[in-house]
């Protein structure tokens, strides 16, 4: 009888356990972002939160307490799973399984490493804003260091992509097209997009034209590479899936475009804000609303596609509610988190800003309910998957690309 944890059968996809928890900390930050007044600043900081808590009513105080607790809990899980993965990955590199992975389609799962690093840096910035008094007074000093960190992570991601493409494009027959029947090869896009959105944060927050300019150019580079890579991986994967069906263990990757829409959407909003405040480029509220509506449309499309395939494959029955385990299950967390976050932006920066929905009206709370439903479903899913994969069990882990 096996008593080891499924996670002991290591895969780099376990970095997604860290990514998912980091994403959930962002969903709790949305409470503060849109309900706590922060005049003169693009984001709320510790002082804004404390002022709102001291003067606000019971509903606002409750929301602040839940938000700060959620950020603290999931930021901790994010870092705990990141450090566990780094340690486990370093051991995994010394095994024959690692060499086998480096010579297969699954080599791109290594991109989960820089993806998790970029998510954690983004998460730590939120933790600083929420819990560190006086941080905003030195934020301009921190921006160059933050950009340097994201640039280093981006170079790390590009080096892994370069090794993979250099191998498969110079020697024929090394890429198994029959195993390309999922969106697993979109993981490099996810990593590059996460670097882009992090690199772009100073564009929305800095008042230094040079810092804003570097952030705009750097984020544009990584997002452009991400979009081009996504287009190639998307169309070739669809071709393989039409021929061979979708790989069951990798079926959750069909919804990877959902978090990509959120990440790239936030990046473009940050770019737009930076160009508006620093370079006097203006976008109307209606234009922003339509832009976000297009992203939400893509999310709904791929949510429907993913759920249809997952239901037909009985994925939830086996890998979420059942006894089987696959590290790829953690890819289910990111789409739910992404829908919750982008719904908040679509509501506040789109519908409310354009005057279509009044803030705190009945329609407003209906949309908020959708965002909260996705958020708390993912909270449950994270704890469920963590029990499955990191608790002692008698079930054997199922390898996944």
CSV table of N, CA and C in Angstrom, one decimal, residues 333-392:
chain,number,residue,atom,x,y,z
A,333,UNK,N,-7.3,26.1,-11.3
A,333,UNK,CA,-7.5,27.2,-10.4
A,333,UNK,C,-7.4,28.6,-11.2
A,334,UNK,N,-6.4,28.7,-12.0
A,334,UNK,CA,-6.1,30.0,-12.7
A,334,UNK,C,-7.3,30.5,-13.5
A,335,UNK,N,-8.0,29.7,-14.3
A,335,UNK,CA,-9.2,30.3,-15.0
A,335,UNK,C,-10.2,30.9,-14.1
A,336,UNK,N,-10.6,30.2,-13.0
A,336,UNK,CA,-11.6,30.7,-12.1
A,336,UNK,C,-11.1,32.0,-11.4
A,337,UNK,N,-9.9,32.1,-11.0
A,337,UNK,CA,-9.3,33.3,-10.5
A,337,UNK,C,-9.3,34.4,-11.5
A,338,UNK,N,-9.0,34.1,-12.7
A,338,UNK,CA,-8.9,35.1,-13.8
A,338,UNK,C,-10.2,35.7,-14.1
A,339,UNK,N,-11.3,34.8,-14.1
A,339,UNK,CA,-12.6,35.3,-14.4
A,339,UNK,C,-13.1,36.3,-13.3
A,340,UNK,N,-12.8,35.9,-12.1
A,340,UNK,CA,-13.2,36.7,-10.9
A,340,UNK,C,-12.5,38.1,-11.0
A,341,UNK,N,-11.2,38.1,-11.3
A,341,UNK,CA,-10.5,39.4,-11.4
A,341,UNK,C,-11.0,40.3,-12.6
A,342,UNK,N,-11.1,39.7,-13.8
A,342,UNK,CA,-11.4,40.4,-14.9
A,342,UNK,C,-12.9,40.9,-14.8
A,343,UNK,N,-13.7,40.2,-14.2
A,343,UNK,CA,-15.1,40.6,-14.0
A,343,UNK,C,-15.2,41.9,-13.1
A,344,UNK,N,-14.3,41.9,-12.1
A,344,UNK,CA,-14.2,43.1,-11.3
A,344,UNK,C,-13.7,44.3,-12.1
A,345,UNK,N,-12.8,44.1,-13.0
A,345,UNK,CA,-12.3,45.2,-13.8
A,345,UNK,C,-13.3,45.6,-14.9
A,346,UNK,N,-14.0,44.6,-15.5
A,346,UNK,CA,-15.0,44.9,-16.5
A,346,UNK,C,-16.2,45.7,-15.8
A,347,UNK,N,-16.5,45.4,-14.6
A,347,UNK,CA,-17.6,46.1,-13.9
A,347,UNK,C,-17.2,47.5,-13.6
A,348,UNK,N,-16.0,47.7,-12.9
A,348,UNK,CA,-15.6,49.0,-12.4
A,348,UNK,C,-15.0,49.9,-13.5
A,349,UNK,N,-14.1,49.4,-14.3
A,349,UNK,CA,-13.4,50.2,-15.3
A,349,UNK,C,-14.2,50.3,-16.6
A,350,UNK,N,-15.2,49.4,-16.7
A,350,UNK,CA,-16.0,49.4,-17.9
A,350,UNK,C,-17.4,49.9,-17.7
A,351,UNK,N,-18.2,49.0,-17.1
A,351,UNK,CA,-19.7,49.3,-17.0
A,351,UNK,C,-19.9,50.6,-16.1
A,352,UNK,N,-19.3,50.6,-14.9
A,352,UNK,CA,-19.5,51.7,-14.0
A,352,UNK,C,-18.9,53.0,-14.6
A,353,UNK,N,-17.6,52.9,-15.1
A,353,UNK,CA,-17.0,54.1,-15.6
A,353,UNK,C,-17.7,54.7,-16.8
A,354,UNK,N,-18.3,53.8,-17.6
A,354,UNK,CA,-19.0,54.3,-18.8
A,354,UNK,C,-20.5,54.8,-18.5
A,355,UNK,N,-20.9,54.6,-17.2
A,355,UNK,CA,-22.2,55.1,-16.8
A,355,UNK,C,-23.3,54.1,-17.1
A,356,UNK,N,-23.0,52.9,-17.5
A,356,UNK,CA,-24.1,51.9,-17.8
A,356,UNK,C,-24.6,51.3,-16.5
A,357,UNK,N,-23.8,51.0,-15.5
A,357,UNK,CA,-24.2,50.5,-14.2
A,357,UNK,C,-23.8,51.4,-13.1
A,358,UNK,N,-24.8,51.7,-12.3
A,358,UNK,CA,-24.5,52.6,-11.1
A,358,UNK,C,-23.8,51.8,-10.0
A,359,UNK,N,-22.8,52.3,-9.4
A,359,UNK,CA,-22.1,51.6,-8.3
A,359,UNK,C,-23.0,51.4,-7.2
A,360,UNK,N,-23.0,50.2,-6.7
A,360,UNK,CA,-23.8,49.7,-5.5
A,360,UNK,C,-25.3,49.6,-5.8
A,361,UNK,N,-25.6,49.5,-7.1
A,361,UNK,CA,-27.0,49.3,-7.5
A,361,UNK,C,-27.3,47.8,-7.5
A,362,UNK,N,-28.5,47.4,-7.8
A,362,UNK,CA,-28.8,45.9,-7.9
A,362,UNK,C,-28.0,45.2,-8.9
A,363,UNK,N,-27.9,45.9,-10.1
A,363,UNK,CA,-27.2,45.3,-11.2
A,363,UNK,C,-25.7,45.1,-10.8
A,364,UNK,N,-25.2,46.1,-10.1
A,364,UNK,CA,-23.8,46.1,-9.7
A,364,UNK,C,-23.5,44.9,-8.8
A,365,UNK,N,-24.4,44.6,-7.9
A,365,UNK,CA,-24.2,43.5,-6.9
A,365,UNK,C,-24.4,42.1,-7.6
A,366,UNK,N,-25.2,42.1,-8.7
A,366,UNK,CA,-25.4,40.9,-9.5
A,366,UNK,C,-24.1,40.5,-10.1
A,367,UNK,N,-23.4,41.5,-10.7
A,367,UNK,CA,-22.1,41.2,-11.3
A,367,UNK,C,-21.0,40.9,-10.2
A,368,UNK,N,-21.1,41.6,-9.1
A,368,UNK,CA,-20.1,41.3,-8.0
A,368,UNK,C,-20.4,39.8,-7.5
A,369,UNK,N,-21.6,39.4,-7.5
A,369,UNK,CA,-21.9,38.0,-7.1
A,369,UNK,C,-21.3,37.0,-8.0
A,370,UNK,N,-21.2,37.3,-9.3
A,370,UNK,CA,-20.6,36.4,-10.2
A,370,UNK,C,-19.1,36.3,-9.9
A,371,UNK,N,-18.4,37.4,-9.7
A,371,UNK,CA,-17.0,37.5,-9.3
A,371,UNK,C,-16.7,36.7,-8.0
A,372,UNK,N,-17.6,36.9,-7.0
A,372,UNK,CA,-17.4,36.2,-5.7
A,372,UNK,C,-17.6,34.7,-5.8
A,373,UNK,N,-18.6,34.3,-6.7
A,373,UNK,CA,-18.8,32.9,-6.8
A,373,UNK,C,-17.6,32.2,-7.4
A,374,UNK,N,-17.0,32.8,-8.4
A,374,UNK,CA,-15.8,32.2,-9.0
A,374,UNK,C,-14.6,32.2,-8.0
A,375,UNK,N,-14.5,33.3,-7.2
A,375,UNK,CA,-13.4,33.4,-6.3
A,375,UNK,C,-13.5,32.3,-5.2
A,376,UNK,N,-14.7,32.2,-4.6
A,376,UNK,CA,-14.8,31.3,-3.4
A,376,UNK,C,-14.8,29.8,-3.9
A,377,UNK,N,-15.3,29.6,-5.1
A,377,UNK,CA,-15.1,28.3,-5.7
A,377,UNK,C,-13.7,27.9,-5.8
A,378,UNK,N,-12.8,28.8,-6.2
A,378,UNK,CA,-11.4,28.5,-6.3
A,378,UNK,C,-10.7,28.4,-5.0
A,379,UNK,N,-11.2,29.1,-4.0
A,379,UNK,CA,-10.7,29.0,-2.6
A,379,UNK,C,-10.9,27.5,-2.2
A,380,UNK,N,-12.2,27.0,-2.4
A,380,UNK,CA,-12.5,25.6,-2.1
A,380,UNK,C,-11.6,24.7,-2.9
A,381,UNK,N,-11.4,25.0,-4.2
A,381,UNK,CA,-10.6,24.0,-5.0
A,381,UNK,C,-9.2,24.0,-4.6
A,382,UNK,N,-8.6,25.1,-4.2
A,382,UNK,CA,-7.2,25.1,-3.8
A,382,UNK,C,-7.0,24.2,-2.5
A,383,UNK,N,-7.9,24.4,-1.6
A,383,UNK,CA,-7.7,23.5,-0.4
A,383,UNK,C,-8.0,22.1,-0.7
A,384,UNK,N,-9.0,21.8,-1.6
A,384,UNK,CA,-9.3,20.4,-2.0
A,384,UNK,C,-8.0,19.8,-2.7
A,385,UNK,N,-7.4,20.5,-3.6
A,385,UNK,CA,-6.3,19.9,-4.3
A,385,UNK,C,-5.1,19.8,-3.4
A,386,UNK,N,-4.9,20.7,-2.5
A,386,UNK,CA,-3.8,20.6,-1.6
A,386,UNK,C,-3.9,19.4,-0.7
A,387,UNK,N,-5.2,19.1,-0.3
A,387,UNK,CA,-5.4,17.9,0.5
A,387,UNK,C,-5.1,16.6,-0.3
A,388,UNK,N,-5.5,16.7,-1.5
A,388,UNK,CA,-5.3,15.5,-2.4
A,388,UNK,C,-3.9,15.2,-2.7
A,389,UNK,N,-3.1,16.3,-3.0
A,389,UNK,CA,-1.8,16.1,-3.5
A,389,UNK,C,-0.7,16.2,-2.4
A,390,UNK,N,-1.0,16.9,-1.3
A,390,UNK,CA,0.1,17.0,-0.3
A,390,UNK,C,-0.3,16.3,1.0
A,391,UNK,N,-1.4,15.6,1.0
A,391,UNK,CA,-1.8,14.8,2.2
A,391,UNK,C,-1.4,13.3,1.9
A,392,UNK,N,-1.3,12.6,2.9
A,392,UNK,CA,-1.0,11.1,2.7
A,392,UNK,C,-2.1,10.4,2.1
